[in-house]
Coordinates of C-alpha atoms in Angstrom, one line a residue:
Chain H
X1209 CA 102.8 106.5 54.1
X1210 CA 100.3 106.4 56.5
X1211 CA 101.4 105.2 60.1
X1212 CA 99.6 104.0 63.1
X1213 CA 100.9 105.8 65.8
X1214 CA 99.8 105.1 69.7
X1215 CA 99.3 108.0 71.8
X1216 CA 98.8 107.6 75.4
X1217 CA 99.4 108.9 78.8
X1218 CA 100.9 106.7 81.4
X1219 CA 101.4 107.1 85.1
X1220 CA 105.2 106.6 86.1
X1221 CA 104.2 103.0 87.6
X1222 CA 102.7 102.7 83.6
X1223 CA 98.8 102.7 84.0
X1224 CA 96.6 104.1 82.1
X1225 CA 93.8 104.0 84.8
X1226 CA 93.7 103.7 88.3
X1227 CA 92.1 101.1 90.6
X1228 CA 88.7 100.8 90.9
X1229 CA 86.9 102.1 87.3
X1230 CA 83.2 102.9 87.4
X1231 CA 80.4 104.9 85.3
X1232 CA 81.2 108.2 88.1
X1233 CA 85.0 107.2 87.7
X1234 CA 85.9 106.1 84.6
X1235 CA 89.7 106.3 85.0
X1236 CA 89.8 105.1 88.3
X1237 CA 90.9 106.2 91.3
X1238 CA 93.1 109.6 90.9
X1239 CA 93.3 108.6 87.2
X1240 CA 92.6 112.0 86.5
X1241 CA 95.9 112.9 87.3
X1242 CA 97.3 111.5 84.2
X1243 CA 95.9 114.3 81.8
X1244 CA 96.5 117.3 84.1
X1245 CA 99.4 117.9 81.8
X1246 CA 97.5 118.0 78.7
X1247 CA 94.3 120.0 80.2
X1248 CA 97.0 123.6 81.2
X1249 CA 97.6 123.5 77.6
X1250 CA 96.4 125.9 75.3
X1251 CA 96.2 123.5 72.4
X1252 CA 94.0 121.1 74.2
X1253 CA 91.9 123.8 75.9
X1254 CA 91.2 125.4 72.1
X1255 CA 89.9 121.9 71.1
X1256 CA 88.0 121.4 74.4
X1257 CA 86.1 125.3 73.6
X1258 CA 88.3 126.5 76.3
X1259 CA 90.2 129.7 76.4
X1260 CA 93.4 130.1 77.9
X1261 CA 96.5 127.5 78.8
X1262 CA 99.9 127.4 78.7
X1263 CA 101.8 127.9 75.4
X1264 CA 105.4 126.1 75.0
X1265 CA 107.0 123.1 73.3
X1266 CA 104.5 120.4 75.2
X1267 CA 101.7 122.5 74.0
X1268 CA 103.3 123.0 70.1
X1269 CA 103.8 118.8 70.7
X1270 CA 100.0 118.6 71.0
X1271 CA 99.3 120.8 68.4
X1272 CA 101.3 118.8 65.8
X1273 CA 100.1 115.5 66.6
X1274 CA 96.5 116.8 66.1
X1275 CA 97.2 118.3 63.0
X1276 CA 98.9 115.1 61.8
X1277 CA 96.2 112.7 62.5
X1278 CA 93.5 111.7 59.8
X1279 CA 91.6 109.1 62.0
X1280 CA 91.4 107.4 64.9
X1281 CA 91.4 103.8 66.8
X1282 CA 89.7 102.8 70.1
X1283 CA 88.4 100.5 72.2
X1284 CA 84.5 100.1 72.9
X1285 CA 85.5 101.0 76.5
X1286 CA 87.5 104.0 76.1
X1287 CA 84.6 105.1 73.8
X1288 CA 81.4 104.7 76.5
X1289 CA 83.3 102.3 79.5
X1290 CA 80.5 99.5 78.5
X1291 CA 80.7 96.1 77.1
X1292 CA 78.4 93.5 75.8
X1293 CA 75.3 94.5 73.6
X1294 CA 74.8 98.8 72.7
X1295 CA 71.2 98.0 73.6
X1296 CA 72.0 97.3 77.4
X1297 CA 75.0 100.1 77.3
X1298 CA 73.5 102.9 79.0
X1299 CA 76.1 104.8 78.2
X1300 CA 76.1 104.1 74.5
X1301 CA 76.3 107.6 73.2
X1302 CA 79.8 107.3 74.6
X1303 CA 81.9 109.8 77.3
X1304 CA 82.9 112.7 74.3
X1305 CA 79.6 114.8 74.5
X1306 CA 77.8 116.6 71.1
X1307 CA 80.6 118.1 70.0
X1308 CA 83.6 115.3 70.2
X1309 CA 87.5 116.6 70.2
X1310 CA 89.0 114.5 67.9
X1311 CA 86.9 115.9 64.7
X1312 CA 88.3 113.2 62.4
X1313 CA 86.9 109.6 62.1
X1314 CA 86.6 107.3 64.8
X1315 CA 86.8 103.6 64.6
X1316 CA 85.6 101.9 68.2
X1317 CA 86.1 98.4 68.4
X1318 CA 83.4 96.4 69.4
X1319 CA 82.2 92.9 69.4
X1320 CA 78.5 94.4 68.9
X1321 CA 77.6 95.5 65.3
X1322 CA 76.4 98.9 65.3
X1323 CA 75.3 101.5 62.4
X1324 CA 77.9 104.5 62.5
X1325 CA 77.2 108.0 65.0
X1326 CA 77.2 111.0 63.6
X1327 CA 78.2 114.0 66.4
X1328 CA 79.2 117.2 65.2
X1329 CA 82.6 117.0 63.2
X1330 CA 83.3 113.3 64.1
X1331 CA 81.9 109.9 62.9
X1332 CA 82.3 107.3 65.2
X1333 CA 82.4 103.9 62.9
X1334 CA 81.9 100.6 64.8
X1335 CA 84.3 98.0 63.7
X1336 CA 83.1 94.6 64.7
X1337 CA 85.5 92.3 62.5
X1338 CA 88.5 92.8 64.6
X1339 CA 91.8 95.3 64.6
X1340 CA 92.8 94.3 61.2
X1341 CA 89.9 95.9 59.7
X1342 CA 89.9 99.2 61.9
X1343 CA 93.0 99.5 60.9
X1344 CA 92.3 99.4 57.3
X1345 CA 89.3 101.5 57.4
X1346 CA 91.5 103.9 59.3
X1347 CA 94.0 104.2 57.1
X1348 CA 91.6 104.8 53.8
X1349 CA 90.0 107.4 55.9
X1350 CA 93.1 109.1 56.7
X1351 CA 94.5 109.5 53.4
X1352 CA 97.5 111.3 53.6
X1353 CA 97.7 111.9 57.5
X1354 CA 98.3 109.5 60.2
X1355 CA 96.5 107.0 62.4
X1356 CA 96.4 107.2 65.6
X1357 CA 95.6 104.6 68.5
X1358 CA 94.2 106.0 71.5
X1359 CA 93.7 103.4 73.5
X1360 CA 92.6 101.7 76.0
X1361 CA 95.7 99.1 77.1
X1362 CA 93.7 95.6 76.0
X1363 CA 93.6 97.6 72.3
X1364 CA 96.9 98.9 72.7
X1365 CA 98.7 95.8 73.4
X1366 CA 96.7 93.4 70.4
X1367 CA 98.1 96.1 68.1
X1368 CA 101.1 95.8 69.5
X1369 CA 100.8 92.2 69.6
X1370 CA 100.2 91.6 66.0
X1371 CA 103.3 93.7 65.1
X1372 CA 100.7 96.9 63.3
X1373 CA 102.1 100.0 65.6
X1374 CA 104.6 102.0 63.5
X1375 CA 105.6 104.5 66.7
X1376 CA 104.9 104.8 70.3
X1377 CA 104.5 108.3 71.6
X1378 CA 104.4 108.0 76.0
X1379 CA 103.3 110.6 77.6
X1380 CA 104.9 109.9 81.1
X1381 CA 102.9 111.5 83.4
X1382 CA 104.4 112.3 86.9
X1383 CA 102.3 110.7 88.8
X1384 CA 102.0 107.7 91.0
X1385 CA 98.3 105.3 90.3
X1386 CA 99.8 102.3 92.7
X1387 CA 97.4 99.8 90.6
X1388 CA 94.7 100.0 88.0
X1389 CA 95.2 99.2 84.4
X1390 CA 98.5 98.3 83.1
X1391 CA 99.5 100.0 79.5
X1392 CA 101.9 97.7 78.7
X1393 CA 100.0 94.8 80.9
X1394 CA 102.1 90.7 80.2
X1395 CA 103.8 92.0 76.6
X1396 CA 107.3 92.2 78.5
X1397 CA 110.1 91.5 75.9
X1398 CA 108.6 89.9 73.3
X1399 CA 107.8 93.3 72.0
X1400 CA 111.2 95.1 71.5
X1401 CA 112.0 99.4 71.4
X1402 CA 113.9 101.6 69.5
X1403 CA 116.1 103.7 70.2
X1404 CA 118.2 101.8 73.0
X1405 CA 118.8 104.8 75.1
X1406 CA 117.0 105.5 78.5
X1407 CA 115.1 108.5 79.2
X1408 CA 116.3 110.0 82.4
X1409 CA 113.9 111.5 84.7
X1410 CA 114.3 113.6 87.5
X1411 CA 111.6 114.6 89.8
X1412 CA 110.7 115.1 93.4
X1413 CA 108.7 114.2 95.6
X1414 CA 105.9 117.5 96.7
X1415 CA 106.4 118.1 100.5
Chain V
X311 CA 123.5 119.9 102.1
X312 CA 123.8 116.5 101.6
X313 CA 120.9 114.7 99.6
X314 CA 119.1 111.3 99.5
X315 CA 118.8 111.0 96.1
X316 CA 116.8 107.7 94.2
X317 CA 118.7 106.4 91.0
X318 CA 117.5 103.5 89.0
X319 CA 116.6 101.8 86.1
X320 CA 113.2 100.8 85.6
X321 CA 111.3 99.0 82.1
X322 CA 108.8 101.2 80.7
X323 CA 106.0 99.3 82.2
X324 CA 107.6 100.2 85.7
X325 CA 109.9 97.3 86.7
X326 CA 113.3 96.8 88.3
X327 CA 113.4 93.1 88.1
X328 CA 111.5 90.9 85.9
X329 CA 109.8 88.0 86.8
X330 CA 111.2 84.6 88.0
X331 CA 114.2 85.9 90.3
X332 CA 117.2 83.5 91.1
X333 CA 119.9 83.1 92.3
X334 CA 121.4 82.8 88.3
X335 CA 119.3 85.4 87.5
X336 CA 119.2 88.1 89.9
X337 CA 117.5 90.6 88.0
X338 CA 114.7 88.4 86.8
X339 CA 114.0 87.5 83.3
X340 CA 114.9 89.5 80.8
X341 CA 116.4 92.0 83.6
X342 CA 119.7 92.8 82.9
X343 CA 118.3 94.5 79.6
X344 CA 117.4 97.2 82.1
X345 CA 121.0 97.8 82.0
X346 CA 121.6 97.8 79.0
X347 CA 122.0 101.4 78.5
X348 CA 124.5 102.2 80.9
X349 CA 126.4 99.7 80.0
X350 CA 127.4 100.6 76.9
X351 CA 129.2 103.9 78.3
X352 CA 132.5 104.4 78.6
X353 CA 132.5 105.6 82.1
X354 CA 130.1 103.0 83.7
X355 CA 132.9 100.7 81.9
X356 CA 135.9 102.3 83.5
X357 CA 134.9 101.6 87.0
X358 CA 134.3 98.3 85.9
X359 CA 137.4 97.8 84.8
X360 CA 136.4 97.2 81.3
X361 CA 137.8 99.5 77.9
X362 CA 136.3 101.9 75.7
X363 CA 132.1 102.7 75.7
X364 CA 129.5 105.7 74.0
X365 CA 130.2 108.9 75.7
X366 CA 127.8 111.9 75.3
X367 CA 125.7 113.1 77.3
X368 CA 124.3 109.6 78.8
X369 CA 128.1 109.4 79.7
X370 CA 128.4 112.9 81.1
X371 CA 124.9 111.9 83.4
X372 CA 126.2 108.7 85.0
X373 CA 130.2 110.5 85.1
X374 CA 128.6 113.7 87.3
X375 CA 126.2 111.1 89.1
X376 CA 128.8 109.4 90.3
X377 CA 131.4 112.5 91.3
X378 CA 127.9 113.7 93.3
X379 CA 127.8 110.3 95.8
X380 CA 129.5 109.9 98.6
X381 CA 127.4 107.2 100.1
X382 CA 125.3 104.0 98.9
X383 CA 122.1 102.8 100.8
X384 CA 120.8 99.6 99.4
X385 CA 118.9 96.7 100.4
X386 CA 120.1 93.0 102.0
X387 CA 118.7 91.6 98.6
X388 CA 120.3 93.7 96.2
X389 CA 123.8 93.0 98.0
X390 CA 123.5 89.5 98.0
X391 CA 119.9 88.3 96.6
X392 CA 119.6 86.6 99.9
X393 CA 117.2 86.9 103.3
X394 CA 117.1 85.5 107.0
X395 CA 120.2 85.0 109.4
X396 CA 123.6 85.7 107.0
X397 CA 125.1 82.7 108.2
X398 CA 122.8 80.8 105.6
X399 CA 123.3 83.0 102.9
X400 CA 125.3 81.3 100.1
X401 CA 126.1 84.6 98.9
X402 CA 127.1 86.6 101.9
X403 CA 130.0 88.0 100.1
X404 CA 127.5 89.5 97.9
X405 CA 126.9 90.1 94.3
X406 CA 129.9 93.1 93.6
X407 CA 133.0 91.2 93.5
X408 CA 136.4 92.0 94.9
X409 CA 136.6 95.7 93.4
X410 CA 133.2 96.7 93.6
X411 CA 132.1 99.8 91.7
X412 CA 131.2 101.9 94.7
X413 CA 134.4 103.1 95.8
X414 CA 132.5 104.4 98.7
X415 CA 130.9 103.5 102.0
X416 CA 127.7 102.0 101.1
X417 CA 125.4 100.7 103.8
X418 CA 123.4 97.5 103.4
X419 CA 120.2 97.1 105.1
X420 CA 119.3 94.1 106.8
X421 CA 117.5 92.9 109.6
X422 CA 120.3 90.7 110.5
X423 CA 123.4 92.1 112.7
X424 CA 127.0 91.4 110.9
X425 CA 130.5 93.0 110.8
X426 CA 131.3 95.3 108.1
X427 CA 132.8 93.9 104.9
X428 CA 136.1 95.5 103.5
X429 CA 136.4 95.6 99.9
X430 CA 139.0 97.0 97.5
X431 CA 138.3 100.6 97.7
X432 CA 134.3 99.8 99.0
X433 CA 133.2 99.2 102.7
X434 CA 129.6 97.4 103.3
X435 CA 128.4 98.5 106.3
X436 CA 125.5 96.2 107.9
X437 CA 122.5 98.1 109.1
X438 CA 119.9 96.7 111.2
X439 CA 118.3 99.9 113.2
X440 CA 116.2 100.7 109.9
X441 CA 116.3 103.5 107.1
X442 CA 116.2 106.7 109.1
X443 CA 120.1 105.0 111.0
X444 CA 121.0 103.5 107.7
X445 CA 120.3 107.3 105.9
X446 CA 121.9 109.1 109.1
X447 CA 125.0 106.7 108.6
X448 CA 125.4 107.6 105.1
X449 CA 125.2 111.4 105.2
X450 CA 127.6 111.7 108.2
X451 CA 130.0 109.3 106.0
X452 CA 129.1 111.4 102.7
X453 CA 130.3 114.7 104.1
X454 CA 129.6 117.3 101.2
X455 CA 128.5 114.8 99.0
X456 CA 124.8 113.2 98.1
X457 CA 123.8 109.8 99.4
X458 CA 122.3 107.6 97.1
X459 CA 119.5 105.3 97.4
X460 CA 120.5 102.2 94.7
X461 CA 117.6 100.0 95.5
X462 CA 115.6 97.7 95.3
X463 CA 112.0 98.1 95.0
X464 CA 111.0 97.3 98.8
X465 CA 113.7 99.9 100.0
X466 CA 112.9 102.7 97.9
X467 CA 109.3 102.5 98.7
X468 CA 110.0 102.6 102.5
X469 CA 112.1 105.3 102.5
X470 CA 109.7 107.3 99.7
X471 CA 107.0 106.6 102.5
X472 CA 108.5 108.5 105.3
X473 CA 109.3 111.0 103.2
X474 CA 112.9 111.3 103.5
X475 CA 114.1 111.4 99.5
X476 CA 115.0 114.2 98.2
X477 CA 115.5 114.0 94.3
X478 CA 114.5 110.5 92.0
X479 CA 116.7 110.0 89.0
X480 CA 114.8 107.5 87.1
X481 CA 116.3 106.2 84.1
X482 CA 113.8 104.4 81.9
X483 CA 114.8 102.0 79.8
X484 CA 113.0 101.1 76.2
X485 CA 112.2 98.0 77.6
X486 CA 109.0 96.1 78.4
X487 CA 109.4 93.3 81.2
X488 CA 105.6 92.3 81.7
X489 CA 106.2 91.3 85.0
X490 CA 108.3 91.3 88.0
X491 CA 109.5 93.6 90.8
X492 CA 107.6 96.9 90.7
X493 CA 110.0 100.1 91.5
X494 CA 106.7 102.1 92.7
X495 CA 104.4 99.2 93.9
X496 CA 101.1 100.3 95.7
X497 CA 102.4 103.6 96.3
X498 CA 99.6 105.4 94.6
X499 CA 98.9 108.8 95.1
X500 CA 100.1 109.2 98.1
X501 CA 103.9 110.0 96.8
X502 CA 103.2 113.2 94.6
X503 CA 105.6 114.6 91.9
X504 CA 106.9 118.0 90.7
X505 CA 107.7 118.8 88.0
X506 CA 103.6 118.3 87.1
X507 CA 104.9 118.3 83.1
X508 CA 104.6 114.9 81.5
X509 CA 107.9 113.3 79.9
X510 CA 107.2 112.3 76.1
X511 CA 108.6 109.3 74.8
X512 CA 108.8 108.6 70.9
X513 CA 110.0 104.5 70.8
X514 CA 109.6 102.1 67.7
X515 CA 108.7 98.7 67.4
X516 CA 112.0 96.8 66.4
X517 CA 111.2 94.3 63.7

């Protein structure tokens, strides 16, 4: 059965951004950080018309994922960073470029009705009648594959809210953001994780 | 040579304490689920006194953790939850009992001058010169072995400032606490990591 599966890359202090998000910046200060293990791989770089990157089980873990997902969920602001009418968005045509990554369908949440964009190999379908719905029209348009949710957090924790996220997958990111925007934001307890056992981490600190 | 080496639990959104600390509740609400892992093994429950526990290879972890110290360095508040002059602290004897589970010297700082405390097996020793005598202390009185730093939050980031730890072990626990004491605070960027690989987490909701 189809599941809706978030994927996401947090800082170790669990953001998703850094401080201080603008149009030049729009994961915040140092936010970049948090993908610099997904960019060194060859998987992503392949998807990204890159050539190169390294090969390896993070790298056959991105690979699998993408071939397992059959549509996608985001937030209006992970799609372009605006908000409020599309008309007044000067970034409406959204961060991903001509020729998006995630060549699947995309459903961006959005209190502002707007007809679908076409780029080439991906649809993005704007869902104005709340996560319910995007989650529905995800799922038909998946079919046999999986949904996944991409973020941003304010998406991430309604879904997880409402009880609709069948698996977490956390990419814990070794890096520090010291503020910014909060993955997991007020959820705290009343949202409970399986397993029970820790993941232990060891790192140090670059000198 | 001998080691300062961080080990903690923190909640997947990056806490050590939740919110609402107390003298009833010293880890918060919701904290002592942070724990929760390491207390189900059967070697965190033999030097507690307490029978049988998981073994495997969470077990082995905390068992060759513990062989490794020979010191502690922790904060005045995670001895005894308290702050100002120790005469006024209604839990000057601290948190750990009569048989604490240190079974080695572990120095307390504080900014308040007091004797040592003699415990079964456990000396506290009171350190009020700052981290860099507390940390000297400790490796002259861990001889071949590692010092640990056990915490809390205000600690670790001062001695993560100056640049003096050598290894963090962070266990993170499948736990969301929306709120509380932050392990990393506004550390940011300026504390950065190796390895640069990202840690992947697969959790489920529990329903």
């Amino acid at each position: 059965m189809t599941q809706l599966t978030l994927d996401i890359s947090m800082s170790l202090d669990g953001f998703v951004a850094g401080p201080n998000i603008s149009h030049e910046q729009p994961l915040g200060e140092n936010g970049e950080l948090l993908h610099d293990w997904i960019t060194r791989l060859a998987s992503w770089r392949a998807r990204h018309g890159q050539e190169g990157g390294e090969t390896g089980p993070a790298n056959d873990l991105v690979e699998e994922v993408a071939r397992s997902i059959g549509a996608y969920i985001m937030g209006r602001r992970m799609f372009s960073g605006g908000a409020g009418p599309w008309a007044d968005d000067p970034n409406a045509d959204g961060w991903w470029g001509d020729e998006p990554p995630f060549r699947a369908p995309v459903y961006v949440l959005t209190h502002h009705e707007r007809e679908p964009l076409v780029k080439q190999g991906t649809t993005f379908t704007f869902v104005s009648e709340g996560i319910e719905s995007a989650l529905q029209q995800a799922k038909a348009a998946a079919g046999e594959r999986d949904v996944q949710l991409s973020g941003g957090a304010d998406v991430v924790q309604q879904y997880l809210r409402a009880g609709l996220v069948d698996t977490l997958q956390i990419h814990v990111a070794p890096v520090l953001l010291g503020g910014g925007t909060s993955l997991f934001g007020e959820l705290g307890a009343s949202v409970a994780l399986q397993p029970a056992d820790a993941t232990h981490l060891t790192l140090t600190p670059a000198r």
